[in-house]
Structures are given as C-alpha cells and as structure tokens.
PDB file of C-alpha atoms in Angstrom:
ATOM      1  CA  MET A 232     -51.335  13.115  11.213  1.00 50.00           C
ATOM      2  CA  LYS A 233     -50.537  10.813   8.416  1.00 50.00           C
ATOM      3  CA  LYS A 234     -46.861  12.342   8.087  1.00 52.00           C
ATOM      4  CA  PHE A 235     -46.569  11.662  11.768  1.00 48.00           C
ATOM      5  CA  PHE A 236     -47.443   7.833  11.473  1.00 47.00           C
ATOM      6  CA  LEU A 237     -45.223   7.502   8.541  1.00 51.00           C
ATOM      7  CA  VAL A 238     -42.362   9.316  10.834  1.00 48.00           C
ATOM      8  CA  LEU A 239     -43.134   6.701  13.307  1.00 42.00           C
ATOM      9  CA  LEU A 240     -43.209   3.694  11.104  1.00 45.00           C
ATOM     10  CA  LEU A 241     -39.810   4.520   9.437  1.00 49.00           C
ATOM     11  CA  CYS A 242     -38.331   5.148  12.977  1.00 49.00           C
ATOM     12  CA  GLY A 243     -39.429   1.682  14.243  1.00 46.00           C
ATOM     13  CA  ALA A 244     -38.020   0.070  11.118  1.00 43.00           C
ATOM     14  CA  THR A 245     -34.721   1.445  12.177  1.00 46.00           C
ATOM     15  CA  LEU A 246     -35.049   0.335  15.758  1.00 44.00           C
ATOM     16  CA  TRP A 247     -36.262  -2.912  14.627  1.00 44.00           C
ATOM     17  CA  ALA A 248     -33.625  -3.707  11.746  1.00 60.00           C
ATOM     18  CA  LYS A 249     -31.517  -6.946  12.752  1.00 71.00           C
ATOM     19  CA  MET A 250     -28.475  -5.807  14.266  1.00 86.00           C
ATOM     20  CA  ILE A 251     -25.172  -7.504  12.657  1.00 90.00           C
ATOM     21  CA  THR A 252     -22.763  -9.381  14.673  1.00 92.00           C
ATOM     22  CA  PRO A 253     -19.289 -10.834  13.898  1.00 93.00           C
ATOM     23  CA  SER A 254     -20.791 -14.021  14.922  1.00 95.00           C
ATOM     24  CA  ASP A 255     -23.295 -13.539  11.873  1.00 95.00           C
ATOM     25  CA  VAL A 256     -20.739 -12.796   9.347  1.00 96.00           C
ATOM     26  CA  TYR A 257     -18.477 -15.705  10.585  1.00 96.00           C
ATOM     27  CA  ALA A 258     -21.488 -18.149   9.874  1.00 96.00           C
ATOM     28  CA  GLN A 259     -21.843 -16.745   6.009  1.00 96.00           C
ATOM     29  CA  THR A 260     -17.797 -17.018   5.720  1.00 96.00           C
ATOM     30  CA  GLU A 261     -18.400 -20.815   6.612  1.00 95.00           C
ATOM     31  CA  LEU A 262     -21.085 -21.000   4.015  1.00 96.00           C
ATOM     32  CA  ILE A 263     -18.341 -19.488   1.553  1.00 97.00           C
ATOM     33  CA  GLU A 264     -15.640 -21.982   2.777  1.00 95.00           C
ATOM     34  CA  LYS A 265     -18.167 -24.759   1.886  1.00 95.00           C
ATOM     35  CA  HIS A 266     -18.887 -23.760  -1.541  1.00 97.00           C
ATOM     36  CA  VAL A 267     -14.847 -23.310  -2.113  1.00 96.00           C
ATOM     37  CA  HIS A 268     -14.204 -26.995  -0.981  1.00 94.00           C
ATOM     38  CA  PHE A 269     -17.149 -28.388  -3.132  1.00 96.00           C
ATOM     39  CA  LEU A 270     -15.508 -26.818  -6.117  1.00 97.00           C
ATOM     40  CA  LEU A 271     -12.396 -28.469  -5.312  1.00 96.00           C
ATOM     41  CA  ASP A 272     -13.942 -31.654  -4.977  1.00 95.00           C
ATOM     42  CA  TYR A 273     -15.895 -30.686  -8.084  1.00 96.00           C
ATOM     43  CA  TYR A 274     -13.038 -30.230 -10.363  1.00 95.00           C
ATOM     44  CA  GLY A 275     -10.850 -33.429  -8.523  1.00 95.00           C
ATOM     45  CA  ILE A 276      -8.093 -30.932  -7.147  1.00 93.00           C
ATOM     46  CA  GLU A 277      -6.167 -32.733  -4.780  1.00 87.00           C
ATOM     47  CA  HIS A 278      -5.865 -30.818  -1.548  1.00 79.00           C
ATOM     48  CA  ASP A 279      -5.289 -31.067   2.150  1.00 73.00           C
ATOM     49  CA  ASP A 280      -8.159 -29.374   4.001  1.00 70.00           C
ATOM     50  CA  ALA A 281      -6.254 -29.423   7.230  1.00 65.00           C
ATOM     51  CA  LYS A 282      -3.292 -27.470   5.474  1.00 65.00           C
ATOM     52  CA  ILE A 283      -5.614 -24.841   4.154  1.00 69.00           C
ATOM     53  CA  ARG A 284      -7.636 -24.094   7.070  1.00 67.00           C
ATOM     54  CA  LYS A 285      -4.083 -23.536   8.737  1.00 64.00           C
ATOM     55  CA  ALA A 286      -2.942 -20.906   6.235  1.00 62.00           C
ATOM     56  CA  GLY A 287      -3.066 -18.125   8.608  1.00 65.00           C
ATOM     57  CA  ARG A 288      -3.740 -17.950  12.511  1.00 78.00           C
ATOM     58  CA  PHE A 289      -3.316 -14.318  13.524  1.00 89.00           C
ATOM     59  CA  THR A 290      -4.001 -13.070  17.106  1.00 89.00           C
ATOM     60  CA  THR A 291      -3.860  -9.436  17.008  1.00 91.00           C
ATOM     61  CA  ARG A 292      -6.946  -7.647  17.479  1.00 91.00           C
ATOM     62  CA  LEU A 293      -8.153  -6.615  13.986  1.00 94.00           C
ATOM     63  CA  LYS A 294     -10.756  -4.342  12.894  1.00 94.00           C
ATOM     64  CA  PRO A 295     -13.681  -4.852  10.964  1.00 94.00           C
ATOM     65  CA  ARG A 296     -12.053  -2.573   8.085  1.00 95.00           C
ATOM     66  CA  ASN A 297      -9.182  -5.150   7.979  1.00 96.00           C
ATOM     67  CA  VAL A 298     -11.837  -7.979   7.599  1.00 96.00           C
ATOM     68  CA  TRP A 299     -13.793  -6.082   4.966  1.00 96.00           C
ATOM     69  CA  GLN A 300     -10.178  -5.731   2.706  1.00 96.00           C
ATOM     70  CA  LYS A 301      -9.720  -9.211   3.074  1.00 96.00           C
ATOM     71  CA  GLY A 302     -12.995 -10.161   1.875  1.00 96.00           C
ATOM     72  CA  TYR A 303     -11.928  -7.708  -1.320  1.00 96.00           C
ATOM     73  CA  GLU A 304      -9.085 -10.162  -1.861  1.00 96.00           C
ATOM     74  CA  ILE A 305     -11.236 -13.104  -2.066  1.00 97.00           C
ATOM     75  CA  LEU A 306     -13.341 -11.109  -4.977  1.00 96.00           C
ATOM     76  CA  VAL A 307      -9.965 -10.733  -6.784  1.00 96.00           C
ATOM     77  CA  LYS A 308      -9.204 -14.578  -6.428  1.00 96.00           C
ATOM     78  CA  ILE A 309     -12.763 -15.107  -7.863  1.00 97.00           C
ATOM     79  CA  ASN A 310     -12.159 -13.031 -10.713  1.00 95.00           C
ATOM     80  CA  MET A 311      -9.324 -15.086 -11.339  1.00 95.00           C
ATOM     81  CA  PHE A 312     -11.128 -18.068 -11.316  1.00 96.00           C
ATOM     82  CA  ARG A 313     -13.665 -16.431 -13.734  1.00 96.00           C
ATOM     83  CA  LEU A 314     -10.846 -15.695 -16.296  1.00 95.00           C
ATOM     84  CA  SER A 315      -9.499 -19.404 -15.982  1.00 95.00           C
ATOM     85  CA  HIS A 316     -12.930 -20.689 -16.810  1.00 95.00           C
ATOM     86  CA  GLY A 317     -13.670 -18.018 -19.855  1.00 95.00           C
ATOM     87  CA  LEU A 318     -15.696 -15.804 -18.156  1.00 94.00           C
ATOM     88  CA  SER A 319     -15.219 -12.007 -17.993  1.00 92.00           C
ATOM     89  CA  ARG A 320     -13.741  -9.916 -14.964  1.00 88.00           C
ATOM     90  CA  ILE A 321     -15.895  -8.214 -12.529  1.00 87.00           C
ATOM     91  CA  GLU A 322     -14.767  -5.210 -10.593  1.00 85.00           C
ATOM     92  CA  PRO A 323     -14.760  -5.937  -7.018  1.00 87.00           C
ATOM     93  CA  ILE A 324     -16.721  -2.911  -5.285  1.00 84.00           C
ATOM     94  CA  GLY A 325     -15.170  -0.053  -3.309  1.00 87.00           C
ATOM     95  CA  MET A 326     -16.659   1.934  -0.400  1.00 88.00           C
ATOM     96  CA  ASP A 327     -16.887   5.496   0.815  1.00 90.00           C
ATOM     97  CA  PRO A 328     -14.547   5.797   3.835  1.00 93.00           C
ATOM     98  CA  VAL A 329     -15.500   5.550   7.446  1.00 92.00           C
ATOM     99  CA  GLU A 330     -13.933   6.193  10.490  1.00 90.00           C
ATOM    100  CA  LYS A 331     -15.536   3.348  12.043  1.00 90.00           C
ATOM    101  CA  LEU A 332     -16.671   0.381  10.049  1.00 90.00           C
ATOM    102  CA  ASN A 333     -18.945  -1.924  11.700  1.00 88.00           C
ATOM    103  CA  PRO A 334     -19.761  -5.836  11.065  1.00 87.00           C
ATOM    104  CA  ASP A 335     -22.812  -4.958   9.040  1.00 90.00           C
ATOM    105  CA  MET A 336     -20.639  -3.525   6.097  1.00 93.00           C
ATOM    106  CA  VAL A 337     -18.444  -6.872   6.302  1.00 95.00           C
ATOM    107  CA  TYR A 338     -21.478  -9.088   6.263  1.00 95.00           C
ATOM    108  CA  GLY A 339     -22.592  -6.979   3.151  1.00 94.00           C
ATOM    109  CA  GLN A 340     -19.279  -8.300   1.587  1.00 96.00           C
ATOM    110  CA  THR A 341     -19.646 -11.958   2.355  1.00 97.00           C
ATOM    111  CA  GLN A 342     -23.040 -11.747   0.413  1.00 96.00           C
ATOM    112  CA  ARG A 343     -21.271 -10.216  -2.644  1.00 96.00           C
ATOM    113  CA  ILE A 344     -18.858 -13.280  -2.586  1.00 97.00           C
ATOM    114  CA  LEU A 345     -21.545 -15.584  -2.098  1.00 97.00           C
ATOM    115  CA  THR A 346     -23.331 -13.948  -5.229  1.00 97.00           C
ATOM    116  CA  GLU A 347     -20.455 -14.082  -7.031  1.00 97.00           C
ATOM    117  CA  ILE A 348     -19.466 -17.676  -6.477  1.00 97.00           C
ATOM    118  CA  LYS A 349     -23.145 -18.748  -7.354  1.00 97.00           C
ATOM    119  CA  ILE A 350     -23.183 -16.792 -10.425  1.00 96.00           C
ATOM    120  CA  ALA A 351     -19.902 -18.402 -11.563  1.00 96.00           C
ATOM    121  CA  GLU A 352     -21.219 -21.972 -10.658  1.00 97.00           C
ATOM    122  CA  VAL A 353     -24.483 -21.183 -12.515  1.00 97.00           C
ATOM    123  CA  ARG A 354     -22.453 -20.226 -15.643  1.00 96.00           C
ATOM    124  CA  LEU A 355     -20.510 -23.031 -15.604  1.00 97.00           C
ATOM    125  CA  GLY A 356     -23.469 -25.468 -15.228  1.00 97.00           C
ATOM    126  CA  ILE A 357     -22.316 -26.482 -11.668  1.00 97.00           C
ATOM    127  CA  VAL A 358     -24.772 -27.388  -9.396  1.00 96.00           C
ATOM    128  CA  ALA A 359     -23.996 -26.838  -5.546  1.00 95.00           C
ATOM    129  CA  PRO A 360     -25.682 -28.373  -2.608  1.00 93.00           C
ATOM    130  CA  ASP A 361     -27.926 -26.322  -0.546  1.00 92.00           C
ATOM    131  CA  PHE A 362     -25.371 -26.005   2.550  1.00 93.00           C
ATOM    132  CA  GLU A 363     -26.411 -25.562   6.071  1.00 90.00           C
ATOM    133  CA  VAL A 364     -26.019 -22.203   7.616  1.00 90.00           C
ATOM    134  CA  LYS A 365     -24.915 -22.836  11.216  1.00 91.00           C
ATOM    135  CA  SER A 366     -25.576 -20.453  14.199  1.00 92.00           C
ATOM    136  CA  TYR A 367     -22.489 -19.239  16.314  1.00 93.00           C
ATOM    137  CA  THR A 368     -21.925 -16.881  19.193  1.00 93.00           C
ATOM    138  CA  LYS A 369     -18.836 -14.832  20.641  1.00 93.00           C
ATOM    139  CA  LYS A 370     -16.895 -14.790  17.446  1.00 94.00           C
ATOM    140  CA  ARG A 371     -14.642 -11.764  16.995  1.00 94.00           C
ATOM    141  CA  PRO A 372     -13.562  -9.657  13.755  1.00 94.00           C
ATOM    142  CA  LEU A 373     -10.152 -11.846  14.014  1.00 94.00           C
ATOM    143  CA  ASP A 374     -12.262 -15.223  13.444  1.00 95.00           C
ATOM    144  CA  VAL A 375     -13.892 -13.839  10.658  1.00 96.00           C
ATOM    145  CA  TYR A 376     -10.761 -12.629   9.384  1.00 95.00           C
ATOM    146  CA  ASN A 377      -9.023 -15.724   9.950  1.00 94.00           C
ATOM    147  CA  LYS A 378     -11.647 -17.776   8.320  1.00 95.00           C
ATOM    148  CA  PHE A 379     -11.299 -15.186   5.269  1.00 96.00           C
ATOM    149  CA  THR A 380      -7.877 -16.354   5.243  1.00 94.00           C
ATOM    150  CA  ASP A 381      -8.664 -19.917   5.243  1.00 94.00           C
ATOM    151  CA  ILE A 382     -10.795 -19.101   2.451  1.00 95.00           C
ATOM    152  CA  SER A 383      -8.184 -17.010   0.370  1.00 95.00           C
ATOM    153  CA  ALA A 384      -5.820 -19.978   0.852  1.00 93.00           C
ATOM    154  CA  ALA A 385      -8.438 -22.244  -0.576  1.00 94.00           C
ATOM    155  CA  PHE A 386      -8.982 -20.250  -3.492  1.00 95.00           C
ATOM    156  CA  ASP A 387      -5.245 -20.183  -4.300  1.00 94.00           C
ATOM    157  CA  VAL A 388      -5.504 -24.249  -4.520  1.00 94.00           C
ATOM    158  CA  LEU A 389      -8.558 -23.748  -6.805  1.00 96.00           C
ATOM    159  CA  ASN A 390      -6.763 -21.402  -9.398  1.00 95.00           C
ATOM    160  CA  ARG A 391      -3.956 -23.567  -9.034  1.00 93.00           C
ATOM    161  CA  SER A 392      -1.916 -20.165  -8.702  1.00 90.00           C
ATOM    162  CA  GLU A 393      -1.243 -17.354  -5.760  1.00 90.00           C
ATOM    163  CA  LEU A 394      -1.612 -13.801  -6.802  1.00 93.00           C
ATOM    164  CA  SER A 395       1.315 -12.924  -8.963  1.00 94.00           C
ATOM    165  CA  PRO A 396       3.475 -10.039  -8.553  1.00 96.00           C
ATOM    166  CA  SER A 397       1.430  -8.031 -11.346  1.00 97.00           C
ATOM    167  CA  TYR A 398      -1.817  -8.172  -8.899  1.00 96.00           C
ATOM    168  CA  VAL A 399       0.407  -7.123  -6.369  1.00 97.00           C
ATOM    169  CA  PHE A 400       1.590  -3.844  -7.920  1.00 98.00           C
ATOM    170  CA  ALA A 401      -2.166  -3.221  -9.065  1.00 97.00           C
ATOM    171  CA  GLU A 402      -2.896  -3.161  -5.429  1.00 97.00           C
ATOM    172  CA  THR A 403       0.152  -0.986  -4.754  1.00 98.00           C
ATOM    173  CA  MET A 404      -0.975   1.356  -7.481  1.00 98.00           C
ATOM    174  CA  ARG A 405      -4.363   1.857  -5.618  1.00 97.00           C
ATOM    175  CA  VAL A 406      -2.336   2.877  -2.576  1.00 98.00           C
ATOM    176  CA  TYR A 407      -0.477   5.433  -4.915  1.00 98.00           C
ATOM    177  CA  ASP A 408      -3.836   6.634  -6.069  1.00 97.00           C
ATOM    178  CA  ASP A 409      -5.252   7.095  -2.729  1.00 97.00           C
ATOM    179  CA  LEU A 410      -1.988   8.923  -1.540  1.00 97.00           C
ATOM    180  CA  THR A 411      -2.512  11.340  -4.476  1.00 97.00           C
ATOM    181  CA  ILE A 412      -6.228  12.158  -3.730  1.00 96.00           C
ATOM    182  CA  VAL A 413      -5.187  13.074  -0.109  1.00 96.00           C
ATOM    183  CA  LEU A 414      -2.626  15.063  -0.848  1.00 96.00           C
ATOM    184  CA  ASN A 415      -4.409  17.219  -3.319  1.00 96.00           C
ATOM    185  CA  TYR A 416      -7.269  17.501  -0.692  1.00 95.00           C
ATOM    186  CA  LEU A 417      -4.754  18.468   1.712  1.00 94.00           C
ATOM    187  CA  GLY A 418      -3.123  21.171  -0.681  1.00 94.00           C
ATOM    188  CA  ILE A 419       0.226  19.534  -0.105  1.00 95.00           C
ATOM    189  CA  LYS A 420       2.517  19.952  -2.946  1.00 96.00           C
ATOM    190  CA  ASP A 421       3.696  16.637  -4.288  1.00 96.00           C
ATOM    191  CA  ASP A 422       7.466  17.102  -5.746  1.00 95.00           C
ATOM    192  CA  THR A 423       8.207  13.638  -5.250  1.00 96.00           C
ATOM    193  CA  ILE A 424      10.049  11.140  -7.604  1.00 96.00           C
ATOM    194  CA  PRO A 425      10.350   7.356  -7.582  1.00 95.00           C
ATOM    195  CA  THR A 426      13.090   5.686  -5.552  1.00 95.00           C
ATOM    196  CA  PRO A 427      15.948   4.164  -7.134  1.00 95.00           C
ATOM    197  CA  ARG A 428      15.029   0.671  -8.418  1.00 94.00           C
ATOM    198  CA  LEU A 429      16.212  -2.531  -6.809  1.00 93.00           C
ATOM    199  CA  ALA A 430      16.743  -4.830  -9.745  1.00 92.00           C
ATOM    200  CA  LYS A 431      17.279  -7.963  -7.888  1.00 94.00           C
ATOM    201  CA  ALA A 432      14.473  -6.925  -5.318  1.00 96.00           C
ATOM    202  CA  THR A 433      12.485  -9.918  -3.709  1.00 96.00           C
ATOM    203  CA  PRO A 434       9.037  -9.920  -1.888  1.00 96.00           C
ATOM    204  CA  ASN A 435      11.152  -9.751   1.169  1.00 96.00           C
ATOM    205  CA  ASP A 436      12.127  -6.325   0.032  1.00 97.00           C
ATOM    206  CA  SER A 437       8.641  -5.074  -0.998  1.00 97.00           C
ATOM    207  CA  LEU A 438       7.075  -6.240   2.305  1.00 97.00           C
ATOM    208  CA  LYS A 439       9.992  -4.620   4.049  1.00 97.00           C
ATOM    209  CA  ILE A 440       8.963  -0.887   2.767  1.00 98.00           C
ATOM    210  CA  SER A 441       5.549  -1.819   3.039  1.00 98.00           C
ATOM    211  CA  MET A 442       5.826  -2.377   6.598  1.00 97.00           C
ATOM    212  CA  ARG A 443       7.568   1.099   6.639  1.00 97.00           C
ATOM    213  CA  VAL A 444       4.634   2.727   5.153  1.00 98.00           C
ATOM    214  CA  LEU A 445       2.094   0.905   7.655  1.00 97.00           C
ATOM    215  CA  LYS A 446       3.868   2.380  10.508  1.00 97.00           C
ATOM    216  CA  ARG A 447       4.470   5.720   8.911  1.00 96.00           C
ATOM    217  CA  LEU A 448       0.260   5.839   8.204  1.00 97.00           C
ATOM    218  CA  GLN A 449      -0.138   4.553  11.892  1.00 96.00           C
ATOM    219  CA  LYS A 450       2.020   7.794  13.064  1.00 95.00           C
ATOM    220  CA  LEU A 451      -0.878   9.856  10.932  1.00 95.00           C
ATOM    221  CA  GLN A 452      -3.662   7.638  12.786  1.00 95.00           C
ATOM    222  CA  ARG A 453      -2.301   8.622  16.555  1.00 93.00           C
ATOM    223  CA  MET A 454      -2.214  12.435  15.432  1.00 92.00           C
ATOM    224  CA  ALA A 455      -6.064  11.857  14.499  1.00 91.00           C
ATOM    225  CA  GLY A 456      -6.866   9.903  17.593  1.00 92.00           C
ATOM    226  CA  ILE A 457      -7.673   6.888  15.716  1.00 92.00           C
ATOM    227  CA  ALA A 458      -6.686   3.384  17.336  1.00 89.00           C
ATOM    228  CA  ASN A 459      -3.782   1.597  15.966  1.00 92.00           C
ATOM    229  CA  VAL A 460      -3.929  -2.273  15.633  1.00 94.00           C
ATOM    230  CA  ASP A 461      -0.407  -4.348  16.218  1.00 94.00           C
ATOM    231  CA  PHE A 462       0.216  -5.817  12.634  1.00 95.00           C
ATOM    232  CA  SER A 463       3.690  -6.854  13.883  1.00 93.00           C
ATOM    233  CA  GLU A 464       2.973 -10.777  13.241  1.00 93.00           C
ATOM    234  CA  PHE A 465       2.141  -9.870   9.685  1.00 93.00           C
ATOM    235  CA  ASP A 466       5.938  -9.100   9.301  1.00 92.00           C
ATOM    236  CA  LYS A 467       7.574 -12.267   7.870  1.00 88.00           C
ATOM    237  CA  LYS A 468      11.057 -13.145   7.266  1.00 86.00           C
ATOM    238  CA  ASP A 469      10.557 -15.628   4.168  1.00 90.00           C
ATOM    239  CA  ALA A 470       7.410 -13.645   2.286  1.00 92.00           C
ATOM    240  CA  THR A 471       5.543 -14.440  -0.836  1.00 92.00           C
ATOM    241  CA  PRO A 472       3.848 -12.211  -3.232  1.00 93.00           C
ATOM    242  CA  SER A 473       0.550 -13.285  -1.276  1.00 91.00           C
ATOM    243  CA  ASP A 474       2.140 -11.751   2.101  1.00 93.00           C
ATOM    244  CA  VAL A 475       2.995  -8.677   0.552  1.00 96.00           C
ATOM    245  CA  TYR A 476      -0.731  -8.762  -1.139  1.00 96.00           C
ATOM    246  CA  THR A 477      -2.146  -8.971   2.302  1.00 95.00           C
ATOM    247  CA  ILE A 478      -0.096  -5.982   3.577  1.00 97.00           C
ATOM    248  CA  VAL A 479      -0.890  -3.799   0.901  1.00 98.00           C
ATOM    249  CA  GLY A 480      -4.539  -4.562   1.740  1.00 97.00           C
ATOM    250  CA  ILE A 481      -4.071  -3.522   5.128  1.00 97.00           C
ATOM    251  CA  ILE A 482      -2.407  -0.249   4.363  1.00 98.00           C
ATOM    252  CA  LEU A 483      -5.480   0.253   2.057  1.00 98.00           C
ATOM    253  CA  SER A 484      -7.844  -0.425   5.032  1.00 97.00           C
ATOM    254  CA  GLU A 485      -5.660   1.810   7.313  1.00 97.00           C
ATOM    255  CA  LEU A 486      -6.157   4.633   5.090  1.00 97.00           C
ATOM    256  CA  GLN A 487      -9.783   4.352   4.859  1.00 96.00           C
ATOM    257  CA  PRO A 488     -10.436   5.936   8.580  1.00 95.00           C
ATOM    258  CA  LEU A 489      -7.815   8.542   7.677  1.00 95.00           C
ATOM    259  CA  LYS A 490      -9.616   9.820   4.835  1.00 96.00           C
ATOM    260  CA  ALA A 491     -12.929   9.901   6.268  1.00 95.00           C
ATOM    261  CA  TYR A 492     -11.365  11.916   9.256  1.00 95.00           C
ATOM    262  CA  ILE A 493     -10.062  14.750   7.052  1.00 94.00           C
ATOM    263  CA  GLY A 494     -13.241  14.947   5.167  1.00 94.00           C
ATOM    264  CA  LEU A 495     -12.416  12.646   2.235  1.00 95.00           C
ATOM    265  CA  THR A 496     -15.590  10.926   2.722  1.00 93.00           C
ATOM    266  CA  LYS A 497     -16.895  10.559  -0.615  1.00 92.00           C
ATOM    267  CA  ARG A 498     -13.800   9.437  -2.649  1.00 91.00           C
ATOM    268  CA  VAL A 499     -13.988   5.788  -2.913  1.00 92.00           C
ATOM    269  CA  THR A 500     -10.325   4.162  -3.622  1.00 94.00           C
ATOM    270  CA  PRO A 501      -9.860   4.026  -7.314  1.00 92.00           C
ATOM    271  CA  PRO A 502     -10.265   0.345  -8.610  1.00 91.00           C
ATOM    272  CA  ALA A 503      -7.520  -1.861  -9.740  1.00 92.00           C
ATOM    273  CA  LEU A 504      -6.093  -1.908 -13.276  1.00 91.00           C
ATOM    274  CA  ARG A 505      -4.723  -4.969 -14.730  1.00 91.00           C
ATOM    275  CA  TYR A 506      -0.895  -4.982 -15.212  1.00 95.00           C
ATOM    276  CA  PHE A 507       1.010  -8.092 -16.995  1.00 95.00           C
ATOM    277  CA  GLY A 508       5.003  -8.646 -16.202  1.00 96.00           C
ATOM    278  CA  LYS A 509       5.509  -7.185 -12.861  1.00 97.00           C
ATOM    279  CA  VAL A 510       8.524  -8.188 -10.885  1.00 97.00           C
ATOM    280  CA  PRO A 511       8.767  -7.745  -7.262  1.00 97.00           C
ATOM    281  CA  ALA A 512      11.257  -4.783  -8.072  1.00 97.00           C
ATOM    282  CA  ASP A 513       8.353  -2.873  -9.543  1.00 98.00           C
ATOM    283  CA  ILE A 514       6.503  -3.237  -6.310  1.00 98.00           C
ATOM    284  CA  GLU A 515       9.316  -2.369  -3.999  1.00 98.00           C
ATOM    285  CA  GLN A 516       9.948   0.947  -6.033  1.00 98.00           C
ATOM    286  CA  LEU A 517       6.450   2.017  -6.128  1.00 98.00           C
ATOM    287  CA  MET A 518       5.988   1.493  -2.437  1.00 98.00           C
ATOM    288  CA  GLY A 519       8.849   3.055  -1.806  1.00 98.00           C
ATOM    289  CA  TRP A 520       7.756   5.990  -3.586  1.00 98.00           C
ATOM    290  CA  ASN A 521       4.294   5.791  -1.891  1.00 98.00           C
ATOM    291  CA  PHE A 522       6.408   6.247   1.528  1.00 98.00           C
ATOM    292  CA  ARG A 523       7.645   9.263   0.361  1.00 98.00           C
ATOM    293  CA  LYS A 524       4.276  10.824  -0.534  1.00 98.00           C
ATOM    294  CA  LEU A 525       3.170   9.844   2.661  1.00 97.00           C
ATOM    295  CA  SER A 526       5.975  11.742   4.500  1.00 97.00           C
ATOM    296  CA  LEU A 527       5.087  14.486   2.863  1.00 97.00           C
ATOM    297  CA  ILE A 528       1.965  14.862   5.377  1.00 95.00           C
ATOM    298  CA  LYS A 529       3.382  16.243   8.528  1.00 90.00           C
ATOM    299  CA  ASN A 530      -0.078  17.352  10.259  1.00 83.00           C
ATOM    300  CA  LEU A 531      -3.838  16.760  10.020  1.00 79.00           C
ATOM    301  CA  GLU A 532      -6.960  18.976  10.289  1.00 70.00           C
ATOM    302  CA  ARG A 533     -10.423  17.424  10.407  1.00 69.00           C
ATOM    303  CA  ARG A 534     -12.220  19.047   7.552  1.00 64.00           C
TER     304      ARG A 534
END
C-alpha cells in the first residue's frame, strides 16, 4: 500500500512540474543581458546599447537546439572574460544528443550562464544589483536566439575582442570529432584526407565551405525525417570569424538529432581544446575535411 501511494506521489510530482515555455526562457535571457550591461558600465567601457541590441535580427524559424548552442557560445565568451581577469577557464557543459530538444533544456542553459556570471562577479568583488525579472508571453525560440545574439555581441564589447580564428578552429575540431564518432558507429571506413590548404583563405572561404557542410547535413536529416531549418540568412558576403563560429555552432546543433536518430544518444560532443595561432586557412581546410567525412554517409539506419 505504501508503494502504491509513493508511485502516485511521484506521478503527481511529474504532472505538476512547471512547464517551461520560450517566454520563461526569454525572461531569463533579459536578466543575463542586464548583468552584462551592468558590467560594461562597471568597467567604464563605452558602448552603444542600441547598436549592440541590433547585432543580429534573424527571422527564420529556429529550433530550441539552435538556441541552446547559442547559449554555449556565450559560455565560451564568459571564459574569455574570466581569463582576461585572471580567473581559470571552466569548460562549458555538453549534453546527450536528442532528436527533439525542448525549452526546458534552454532554460537550464540560461541558469548556467547566470551562475557563471555571478561567480565571476563574486570572485572579482563586484556587487551587482538585484535585477527585476519580468514576465512575457507569446515568445518563440527565435526571440530567445535573437536575445542571445545581443548578449553575445555585448560580451564582445566587454571582452574588447571578438572570437578569434583559434576559437573557431576549436569548434570546427568538435565537428570533426563528432563526425568521427558517427562514422565509427555506422561502421564506415574513413579514408579521407585533408583538403588542399588555401594559404590566403578568408573568413568568407571558411563560411562558404561551412554552408556546404550544413546543406549536406540537412540532406541526411531529410533521409531521417528530421525537419530542416532554413539557414540561408546566415550566409554572408563579408563574414567575420564570429559569423563562421555561429555557423559552426549551428552545424554542431544540427548534428545532435542525427546522432540521436541513429542511436548515439549517450555520446556527448567532445569538449573544445585550446588552440593558438590559427588562421582562416586552418579553418577552411579542416571544414573541407569535415565535408569529405560527411560525404561518406550515403544512407542512415535507426539503431
């Protein structure tokens, strides 16, 4: 009888758990934004709030998985802030691949970001105000992504630096590692070699090959019945390393449902290592190699 009531209690707790919505997540991103802008003022860094908040306004119907990955980008920039102020680097957390990521996971990402900011503030002896958390309705994952984009741009100002090619290369290596895991799991022999190095490659070249990888990945997603997202507006003619980093992050986020589909539900993408002295030519070559690896996959089978 006691076991019966315990089961009822546990089921009730599950049914009564708060359902997290994109509006709840958006409220937390606004709180993050307030902290970052407070730090800009605290350090006396000149900035144009209106310009920062228009850093990127996308209209495509992004998925929560893309939003989660954008939050990962912010955690990387928090590490840049920590390192520039003499604090140690903390590896951003990864997660098990899932076919459909829900807003609860993105909410968790906002809490990690807030925690890391507050830890840095305490370590640096900074007393931040108790910011008000507002309530919102009818927000979408896209709204959260755009807010994350604003926050990411604000961190660039706070750090007095955008993501360097070395950071972009580190994320591109994560794509390489993920594809190696997938090919091994599918039993596909990987006899690929790096593409020729374009010594004078620019971020535009890196972005171009990254978009090719993304389109090839979406072809595999269609085979698996995974809904595609239109990422065409992320393709730019005058790309920066940060633009390339964004696309690499999107590739990583789009790989996760594919990994889950084939049965790799317990293989978290390996963490990024630190690299130094990398240039766009290194990124373009490595992403070209990733394209070759991805092209080895001709069909998919759920396991």
